[in-house]
Coordinates of C-alpha atoms and ligand atoms in Angstrom, one line a residue:
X1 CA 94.1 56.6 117.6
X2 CA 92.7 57.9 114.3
X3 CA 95.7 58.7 112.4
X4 CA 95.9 62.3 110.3
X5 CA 97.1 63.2 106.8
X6 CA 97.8 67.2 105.9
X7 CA 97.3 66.6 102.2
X8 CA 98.8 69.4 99.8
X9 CA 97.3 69.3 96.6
X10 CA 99.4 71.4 93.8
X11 CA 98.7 72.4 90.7
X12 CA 98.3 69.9 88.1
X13 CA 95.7 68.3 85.4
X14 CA 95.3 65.2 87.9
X15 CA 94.6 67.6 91.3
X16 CA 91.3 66.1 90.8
X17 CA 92.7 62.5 91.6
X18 CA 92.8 64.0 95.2
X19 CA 89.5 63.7 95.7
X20 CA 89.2 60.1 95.0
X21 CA 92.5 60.0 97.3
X22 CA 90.3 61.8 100.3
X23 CA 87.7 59.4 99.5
X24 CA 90.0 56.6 100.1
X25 CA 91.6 57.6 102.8
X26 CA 88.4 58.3 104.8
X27 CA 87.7 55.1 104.2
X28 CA 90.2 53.6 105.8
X29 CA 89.7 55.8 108.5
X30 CA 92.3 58.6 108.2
X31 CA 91.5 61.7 108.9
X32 CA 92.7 64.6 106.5
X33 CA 93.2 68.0 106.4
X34 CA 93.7 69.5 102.8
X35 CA 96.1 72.3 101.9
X36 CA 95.5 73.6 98.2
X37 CA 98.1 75.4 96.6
X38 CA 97.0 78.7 94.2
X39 CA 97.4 76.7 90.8
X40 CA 95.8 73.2 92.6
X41 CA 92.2 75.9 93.0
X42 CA 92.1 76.2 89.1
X43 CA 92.0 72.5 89.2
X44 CA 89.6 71.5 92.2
X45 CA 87.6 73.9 94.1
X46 CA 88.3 73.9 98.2
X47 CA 84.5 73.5 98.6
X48 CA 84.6 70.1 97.0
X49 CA 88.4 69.1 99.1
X50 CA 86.1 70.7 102.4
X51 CA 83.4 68.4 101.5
X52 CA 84.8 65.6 101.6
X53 CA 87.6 65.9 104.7
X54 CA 84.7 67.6 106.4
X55 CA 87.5 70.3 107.6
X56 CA 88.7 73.8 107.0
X57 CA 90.8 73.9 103.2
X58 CA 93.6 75.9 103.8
X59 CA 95.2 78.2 100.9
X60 CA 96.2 81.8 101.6
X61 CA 99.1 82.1 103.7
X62 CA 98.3 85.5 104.6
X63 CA 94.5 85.2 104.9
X64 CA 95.0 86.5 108.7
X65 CA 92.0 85.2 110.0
X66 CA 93.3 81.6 109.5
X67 CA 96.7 82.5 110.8
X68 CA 94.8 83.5 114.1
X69 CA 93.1 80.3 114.5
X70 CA 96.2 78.3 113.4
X71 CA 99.8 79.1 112.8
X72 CA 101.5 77.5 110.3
X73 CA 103.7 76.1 112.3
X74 CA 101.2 74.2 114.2
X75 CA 98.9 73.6 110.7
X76 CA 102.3 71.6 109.7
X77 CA 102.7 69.4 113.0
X78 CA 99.3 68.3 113.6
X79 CA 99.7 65.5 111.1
X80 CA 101.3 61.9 111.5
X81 CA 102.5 62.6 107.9
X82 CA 102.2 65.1 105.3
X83 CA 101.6 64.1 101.6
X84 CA 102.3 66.4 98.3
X85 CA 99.7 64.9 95.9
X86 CA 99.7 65.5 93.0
X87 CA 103.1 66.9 93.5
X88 CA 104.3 69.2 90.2
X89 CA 107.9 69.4 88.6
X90 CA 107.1 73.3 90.6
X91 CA 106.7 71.9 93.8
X92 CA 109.2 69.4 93.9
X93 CA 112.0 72.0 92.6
X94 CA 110.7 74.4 95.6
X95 CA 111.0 71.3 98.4
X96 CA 114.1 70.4 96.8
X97 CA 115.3 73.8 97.4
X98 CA 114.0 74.9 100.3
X99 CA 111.4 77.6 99.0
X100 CA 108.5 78.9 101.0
X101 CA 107.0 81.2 99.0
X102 CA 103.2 80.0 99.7
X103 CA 101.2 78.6 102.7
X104 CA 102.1 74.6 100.8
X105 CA 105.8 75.0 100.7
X106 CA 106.3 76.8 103.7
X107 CA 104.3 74.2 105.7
X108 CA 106.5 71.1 104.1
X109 CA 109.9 73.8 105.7
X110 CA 108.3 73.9 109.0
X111 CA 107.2 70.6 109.1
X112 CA 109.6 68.0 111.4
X113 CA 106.9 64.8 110.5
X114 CA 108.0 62.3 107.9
X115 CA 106.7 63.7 103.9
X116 CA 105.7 61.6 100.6
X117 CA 105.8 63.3 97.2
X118 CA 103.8 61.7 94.6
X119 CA 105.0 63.6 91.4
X120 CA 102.6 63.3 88.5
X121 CA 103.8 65.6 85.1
X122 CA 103.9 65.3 81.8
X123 CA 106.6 62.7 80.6
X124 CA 109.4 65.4 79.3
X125 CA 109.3 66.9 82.4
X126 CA 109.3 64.2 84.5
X127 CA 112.6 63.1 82.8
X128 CA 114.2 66.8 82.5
X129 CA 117.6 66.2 84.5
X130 CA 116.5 69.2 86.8
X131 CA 113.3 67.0 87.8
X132 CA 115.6 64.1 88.7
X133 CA 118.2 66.2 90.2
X134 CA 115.5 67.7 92.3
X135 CA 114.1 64.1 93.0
X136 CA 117.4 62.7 93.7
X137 CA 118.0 65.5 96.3
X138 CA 114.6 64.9 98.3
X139 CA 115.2 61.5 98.2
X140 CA 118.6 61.8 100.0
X141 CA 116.6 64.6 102.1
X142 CA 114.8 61.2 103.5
X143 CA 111.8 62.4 101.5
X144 CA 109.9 59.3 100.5
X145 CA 109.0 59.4 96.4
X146 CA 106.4 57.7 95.2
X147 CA 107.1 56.3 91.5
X148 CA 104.7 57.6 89.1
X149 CA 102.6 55.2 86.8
X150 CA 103.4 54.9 82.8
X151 CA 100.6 55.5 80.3
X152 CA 98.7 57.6 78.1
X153 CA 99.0 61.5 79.4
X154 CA 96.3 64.0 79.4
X155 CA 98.2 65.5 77.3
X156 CA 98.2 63.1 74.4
X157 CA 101.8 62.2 74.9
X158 CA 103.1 58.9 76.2
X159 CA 105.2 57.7 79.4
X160 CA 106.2 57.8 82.7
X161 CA 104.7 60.6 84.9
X162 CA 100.7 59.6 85.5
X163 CA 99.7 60.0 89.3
X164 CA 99.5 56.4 90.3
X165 CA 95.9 55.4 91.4
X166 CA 94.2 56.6 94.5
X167 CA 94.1 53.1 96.3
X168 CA 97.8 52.5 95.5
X169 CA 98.7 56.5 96.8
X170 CA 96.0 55.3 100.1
X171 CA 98.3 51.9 100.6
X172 CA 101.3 53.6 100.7
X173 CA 100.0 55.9 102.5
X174 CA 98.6 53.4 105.0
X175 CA 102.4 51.3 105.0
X176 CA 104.0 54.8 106.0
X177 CA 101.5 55.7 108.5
X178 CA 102.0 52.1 110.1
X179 CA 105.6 52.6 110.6
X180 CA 106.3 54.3 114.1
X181 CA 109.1 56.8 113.1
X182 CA 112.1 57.2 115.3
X183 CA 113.3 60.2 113.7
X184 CA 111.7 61.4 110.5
X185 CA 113.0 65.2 110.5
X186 CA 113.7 66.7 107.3
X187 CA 117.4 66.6 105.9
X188 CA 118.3 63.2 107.4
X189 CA 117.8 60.0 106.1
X190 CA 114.9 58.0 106.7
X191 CA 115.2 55.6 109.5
X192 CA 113.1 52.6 109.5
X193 CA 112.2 51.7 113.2
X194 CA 113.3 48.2 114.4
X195 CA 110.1 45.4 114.2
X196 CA 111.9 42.1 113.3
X197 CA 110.6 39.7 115.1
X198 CA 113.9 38.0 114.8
X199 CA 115.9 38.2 118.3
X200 CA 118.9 40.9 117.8
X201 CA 121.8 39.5 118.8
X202 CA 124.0 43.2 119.4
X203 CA 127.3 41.7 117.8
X204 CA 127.2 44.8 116.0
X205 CA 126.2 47.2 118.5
X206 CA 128.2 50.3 118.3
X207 CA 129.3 49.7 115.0
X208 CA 128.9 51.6 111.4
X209 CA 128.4 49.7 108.5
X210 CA 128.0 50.8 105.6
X211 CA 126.3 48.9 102.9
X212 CA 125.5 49.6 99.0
X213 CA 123.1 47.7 96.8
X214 CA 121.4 47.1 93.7
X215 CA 121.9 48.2 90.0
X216 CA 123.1 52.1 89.0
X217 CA 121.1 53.8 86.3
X218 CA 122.9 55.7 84.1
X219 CA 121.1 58.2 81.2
X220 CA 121.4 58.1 78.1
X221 CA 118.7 61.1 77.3
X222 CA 115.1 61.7 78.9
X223 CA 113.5 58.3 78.5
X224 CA 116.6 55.9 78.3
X225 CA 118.8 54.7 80.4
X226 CA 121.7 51.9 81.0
X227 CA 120.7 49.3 83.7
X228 CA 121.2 46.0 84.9
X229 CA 119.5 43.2 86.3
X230 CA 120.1 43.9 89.7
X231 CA 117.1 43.3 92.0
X232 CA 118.4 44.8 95.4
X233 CA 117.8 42.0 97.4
X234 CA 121.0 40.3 98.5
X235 CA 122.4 44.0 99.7
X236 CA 119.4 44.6 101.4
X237 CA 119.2 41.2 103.3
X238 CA 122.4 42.2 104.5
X239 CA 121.4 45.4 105.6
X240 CA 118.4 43.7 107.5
X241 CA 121.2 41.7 109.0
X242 CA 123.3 44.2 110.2
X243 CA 120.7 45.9 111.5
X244 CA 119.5 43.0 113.8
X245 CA 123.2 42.4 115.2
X246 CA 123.0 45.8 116.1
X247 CA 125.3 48.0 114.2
X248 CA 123.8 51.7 113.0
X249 CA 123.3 50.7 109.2
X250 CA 123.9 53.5 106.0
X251 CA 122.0 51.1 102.9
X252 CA 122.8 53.2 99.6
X253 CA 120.0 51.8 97.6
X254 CA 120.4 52.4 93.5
X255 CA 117.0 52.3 92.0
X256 CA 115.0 49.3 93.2
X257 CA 111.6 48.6 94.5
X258 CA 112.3 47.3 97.8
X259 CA 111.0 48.2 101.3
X260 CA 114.0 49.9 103.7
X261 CA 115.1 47.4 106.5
X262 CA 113.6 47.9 109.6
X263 CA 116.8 50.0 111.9
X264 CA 118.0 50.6 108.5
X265 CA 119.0 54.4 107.6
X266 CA 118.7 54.7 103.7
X267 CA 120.0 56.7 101.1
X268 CA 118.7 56.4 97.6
X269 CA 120.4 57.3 94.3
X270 CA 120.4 57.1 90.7
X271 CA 123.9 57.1 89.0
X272 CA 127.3 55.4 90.2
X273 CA 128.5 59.0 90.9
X274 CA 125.8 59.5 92.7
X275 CA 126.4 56.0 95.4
X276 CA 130.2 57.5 95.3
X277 CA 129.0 60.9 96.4
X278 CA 126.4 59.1 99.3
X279 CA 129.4 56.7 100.0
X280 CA 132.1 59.0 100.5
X281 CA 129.2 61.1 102.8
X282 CA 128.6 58.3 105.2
X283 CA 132.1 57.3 106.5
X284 CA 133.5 56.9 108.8
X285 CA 132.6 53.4 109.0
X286 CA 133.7 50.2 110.6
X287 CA 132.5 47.8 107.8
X288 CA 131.2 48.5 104.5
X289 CA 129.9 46.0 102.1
X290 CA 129.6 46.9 98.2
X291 CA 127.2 44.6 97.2
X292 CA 125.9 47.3 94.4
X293 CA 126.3 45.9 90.4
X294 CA 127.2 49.1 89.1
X295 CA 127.4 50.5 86.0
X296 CA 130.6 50.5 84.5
X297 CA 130.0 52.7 81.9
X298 CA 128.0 55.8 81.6
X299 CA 127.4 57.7 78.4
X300 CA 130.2 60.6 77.9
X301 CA 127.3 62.9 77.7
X302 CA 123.2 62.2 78.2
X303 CA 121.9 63.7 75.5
X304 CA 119.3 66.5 76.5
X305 CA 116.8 65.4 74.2
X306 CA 116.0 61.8 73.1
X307 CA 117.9 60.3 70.2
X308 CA 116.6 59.7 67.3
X309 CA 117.5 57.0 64.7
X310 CA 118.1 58.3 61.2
X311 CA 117.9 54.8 59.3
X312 CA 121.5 55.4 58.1
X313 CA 122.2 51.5 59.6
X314 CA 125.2 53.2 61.6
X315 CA 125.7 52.6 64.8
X316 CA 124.3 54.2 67.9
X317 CA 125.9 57.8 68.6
X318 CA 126.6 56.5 72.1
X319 CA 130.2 57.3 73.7
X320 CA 130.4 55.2 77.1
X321 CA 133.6 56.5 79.7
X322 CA 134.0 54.4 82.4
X323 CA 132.5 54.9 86.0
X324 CA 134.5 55.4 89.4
X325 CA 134.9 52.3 91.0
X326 CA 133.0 52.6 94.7
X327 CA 135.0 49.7 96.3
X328 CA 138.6 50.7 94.8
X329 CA 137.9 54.0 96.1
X330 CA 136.7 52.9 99.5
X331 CA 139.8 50.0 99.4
X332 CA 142.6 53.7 98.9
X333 CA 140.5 56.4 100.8
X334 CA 141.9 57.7 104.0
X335 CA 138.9 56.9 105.4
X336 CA 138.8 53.0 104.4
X337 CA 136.6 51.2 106.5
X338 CA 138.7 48.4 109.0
X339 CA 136.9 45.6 107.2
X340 CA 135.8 46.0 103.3
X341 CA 134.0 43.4 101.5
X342 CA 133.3 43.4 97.9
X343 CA 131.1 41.1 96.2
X344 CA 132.1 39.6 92.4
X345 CA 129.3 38.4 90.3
X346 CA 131.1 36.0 87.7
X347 CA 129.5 33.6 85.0
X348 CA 133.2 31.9 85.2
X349 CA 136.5 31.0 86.7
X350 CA 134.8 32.5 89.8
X351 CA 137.5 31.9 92.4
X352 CA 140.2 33.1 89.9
X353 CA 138.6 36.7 89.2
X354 CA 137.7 37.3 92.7
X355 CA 141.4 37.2 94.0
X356 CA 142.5 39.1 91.1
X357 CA 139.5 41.2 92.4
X358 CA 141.2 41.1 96.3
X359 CA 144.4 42.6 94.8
X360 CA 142.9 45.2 92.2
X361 CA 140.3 46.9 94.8
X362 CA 142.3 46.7 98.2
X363 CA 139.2 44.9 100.1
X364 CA 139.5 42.7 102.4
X365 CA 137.0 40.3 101.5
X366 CA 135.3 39.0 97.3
X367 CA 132.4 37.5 98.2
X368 CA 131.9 36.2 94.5
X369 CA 129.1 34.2 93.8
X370 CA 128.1 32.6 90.5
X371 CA 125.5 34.2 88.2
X372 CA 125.6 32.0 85.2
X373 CA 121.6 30.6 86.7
X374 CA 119.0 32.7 88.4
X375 CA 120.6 34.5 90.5
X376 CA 120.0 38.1 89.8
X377 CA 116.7 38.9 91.3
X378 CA 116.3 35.3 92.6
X379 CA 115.7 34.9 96.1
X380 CA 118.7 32.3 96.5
X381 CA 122.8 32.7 96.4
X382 CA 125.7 30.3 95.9
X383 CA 128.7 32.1 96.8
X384 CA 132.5 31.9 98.1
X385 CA 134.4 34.4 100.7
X386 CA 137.7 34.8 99.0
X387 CA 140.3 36.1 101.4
X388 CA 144.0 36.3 101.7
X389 CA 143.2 33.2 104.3
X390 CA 142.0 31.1 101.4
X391 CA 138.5 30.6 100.4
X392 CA 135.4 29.4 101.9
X393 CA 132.7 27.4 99.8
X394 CA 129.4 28.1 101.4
X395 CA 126.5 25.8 99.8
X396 CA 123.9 27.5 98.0
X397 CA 121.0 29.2 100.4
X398 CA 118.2 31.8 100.9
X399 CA 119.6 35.2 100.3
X400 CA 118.7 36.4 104.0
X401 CA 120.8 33.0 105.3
X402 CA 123.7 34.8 103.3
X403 CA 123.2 37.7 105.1
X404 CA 123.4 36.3 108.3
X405 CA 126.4 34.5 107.9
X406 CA 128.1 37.3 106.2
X407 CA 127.1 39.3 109.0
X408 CA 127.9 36.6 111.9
X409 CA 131.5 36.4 109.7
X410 CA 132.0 40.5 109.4
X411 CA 131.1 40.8 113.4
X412 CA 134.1 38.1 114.2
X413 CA 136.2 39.6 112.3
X414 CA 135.5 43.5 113.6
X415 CA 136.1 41.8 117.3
X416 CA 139.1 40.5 116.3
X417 CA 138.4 36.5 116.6
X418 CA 137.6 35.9 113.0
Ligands
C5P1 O1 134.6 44.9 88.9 P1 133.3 44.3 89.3 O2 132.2 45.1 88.9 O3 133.2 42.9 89.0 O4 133.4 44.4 90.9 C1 132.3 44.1 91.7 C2 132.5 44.8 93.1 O5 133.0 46.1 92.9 C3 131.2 44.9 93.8 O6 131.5 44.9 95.2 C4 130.7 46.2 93.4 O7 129.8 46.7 94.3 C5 131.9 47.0 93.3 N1 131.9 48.0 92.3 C6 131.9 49.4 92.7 N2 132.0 50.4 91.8 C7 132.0 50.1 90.4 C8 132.0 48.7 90.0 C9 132.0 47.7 91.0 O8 131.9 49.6 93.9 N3 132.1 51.1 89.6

């Protein structure tokens, strides 16, 4: 069946992008239907957009003759997936918000089919901590954000905020369209359908498990940040594996480029405050699993403009307080999860620091692996379960393989015969 797109196109210098974006589209044989917001029609004329999707371009809200031959409630539902592209700093602080001031925003508030934002802006504003608030909060909406592409700006300036190119917007486009949503509506978390081909084995059916992964970024001012080199992959394998045995699965993903694990509910953030907030929001759960690195220092205060050197040779003006710690707070909340496993990544004495690590967070469970070779963003772990029972040496293997024991080790232990 021909799959459809309702593409809103708002108001920005690379609106005209959406036309190469129909072209593609079409191409690949989806059909669209093109929404143009008042600002997007300085930009690219609805002749052109009806042109190419050989449909009706829909603008006014109260043009009455359109609202007889389609509501807008119906305009909204007709598609397998609505797409905001280009999607302004405007536009993104209305959907964050809940606006509906025009016939665009109150389409993406009626509609209950999955939605991908591709912001394109200029850099400053892509960076302006009411931009990211507003991202961050579609995000956890289960809004899918498209990153934009770095590079030269139309308006001279330099950085992060282009609208990536039409083929890549038409491939992800394409991957979201392919994925059958199980439930997609607005203000819940994305959930990934089930397709492993791997046989589930339900030995977490019925259970909650909570899982956080990869690195927390933490700003400094508009274009810096503090990061690690946390890839993602070792907390998402485990959410892929706890999702296959079964269990309803929240993954807390800091900023990464990594699919969501089929079954897999996920919740994306920024800043280690951030993961607390998301973490605290998801429980109660029977099992949760911090496999995040995060930060452990943020700066005091990101500075709302970026820094500048002043060739004084002093150091940087950079006051760093610490983070909460997720786990610690998990291993003393009222709430704590039956079974919580922490994971320690050590360069030495890795054994040693982990059951210091036991004690210090209240989990139940270090899972400390070494990090002194590839590890970080390799696709292989060497690691140890430390536990008041001792520890277990497992021999170095695929991250997924990890997962599955973990997982195989975590649904023992929830049924009481581990
Ligand atoms: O103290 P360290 O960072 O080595 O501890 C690692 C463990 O603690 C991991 O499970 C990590 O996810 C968790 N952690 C946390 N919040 C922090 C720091 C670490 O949840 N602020």
């Amino acid at each position: 069946m021909t799959k459809r797109v309702l593409l809103i196109v708002s108001g920005g210098i690379a609106a005209y992008k959406s036309l190469e974006l129909v072209r593609a589209l079409r191409r690949r044989g989806v059909a669209v239907r093109a929404v143009l917001t008042g600002s997007a029609q300085q930009f690219v004329t609805p002749l052109s957009l009806g042109v190419l999707t050989e449909d009706h371009v829909y603008g006014d809200m109260f043009d009455l003759k359109e609202e007889r031959e389609i509501g807008h409630i119906q305009l909204s539902r007709q598609a397998d997936l609505v797409v905001v592209a280009p999607a302004t700093a405007n536009i993104l602080a209305k959907m964050a918000n809940g606006i509906a001031d025009d016939l665009a925003t109150t389409l993406l508030l009626a509609t209950d089919k999955p939605v991908l934002a591709v912001p394109a802006m200029n850099v400053r504003m892509w960076h302006h901590c009411a931009t990211q608030r507003n991202l961050a909060q579609l995000r956890a909406d289960g809004v899918h954000v498209m990153e934009p592409d770095s590079g030269e700006m139309a308006c001279g300036e330099y950085g992060k905020g282009r609208l990536p190119e039409p083929e890549a917007i038409a491939d992800e486009i394409e991957r979201l369209l392919q994925t059958p949503f199980a439930s997609s509506e607005v203000g819940k978390p994305v959930r990934q359908p089930v397709l492993d081909t791997r046989e589930p084995n339900g030995a977490l059916a019925g259970r909650h498990v909570l899982i956080t992964a990869g690195p927390t970024h933490e700003p400094i001012d508009p274009v810096r940040y503090i990061a690690n080199r946390s890839s993602g992959k070792q907390g998402f394998a485990i959410a892929a594996a706890a999702a296959r045995a079964g269990a309803r699965v929240t993954l807390v993903a800091g900023p990464v480029h990594l699919p969501t694990p089929p079954g897999v509910d996920r919740v994306d953030v920024e800043t280690a405050r951030q993961m607390l907030a998301a973490v605290e929001g998801a429980l109660p759960a029977d099992a949760a699993i911090m496999v995040a690195a995060v930060a452990d220092w943020r700066t005091a205060d990101a500075a709302d403009q970026k820094l500048k050197k002043d060739g004084s040779g002093q150091p940087a003006p950079l006051a760093l307080v610490e983070n909460p710690d997720i786990l610690a707070t998990l291993g003393h909340h009222a709430q704590r999860p039956a079974l919580l496993v922490g994971f320690a990544a050590e360069t030495q004495k890795i054994a040693e620091h982990a059951q210091a690590k036991l004690a210090r967070k209240g989990a139940d469970w270090i899972v400390a692996n070494d990090v002194s070779g590839g590890v970080m963003g390799g696709d292989d772990n060497s690691v140890q379960i430390v536990s008041a029972q001792g520890i277990d040496v497992w021999p170095a293997m695929p991250k997924d393989q990890v997962a599955d024991r973990l997982i195989d080790r975590i649904a023992s232990a929830l049924s009481g015969r581990g």
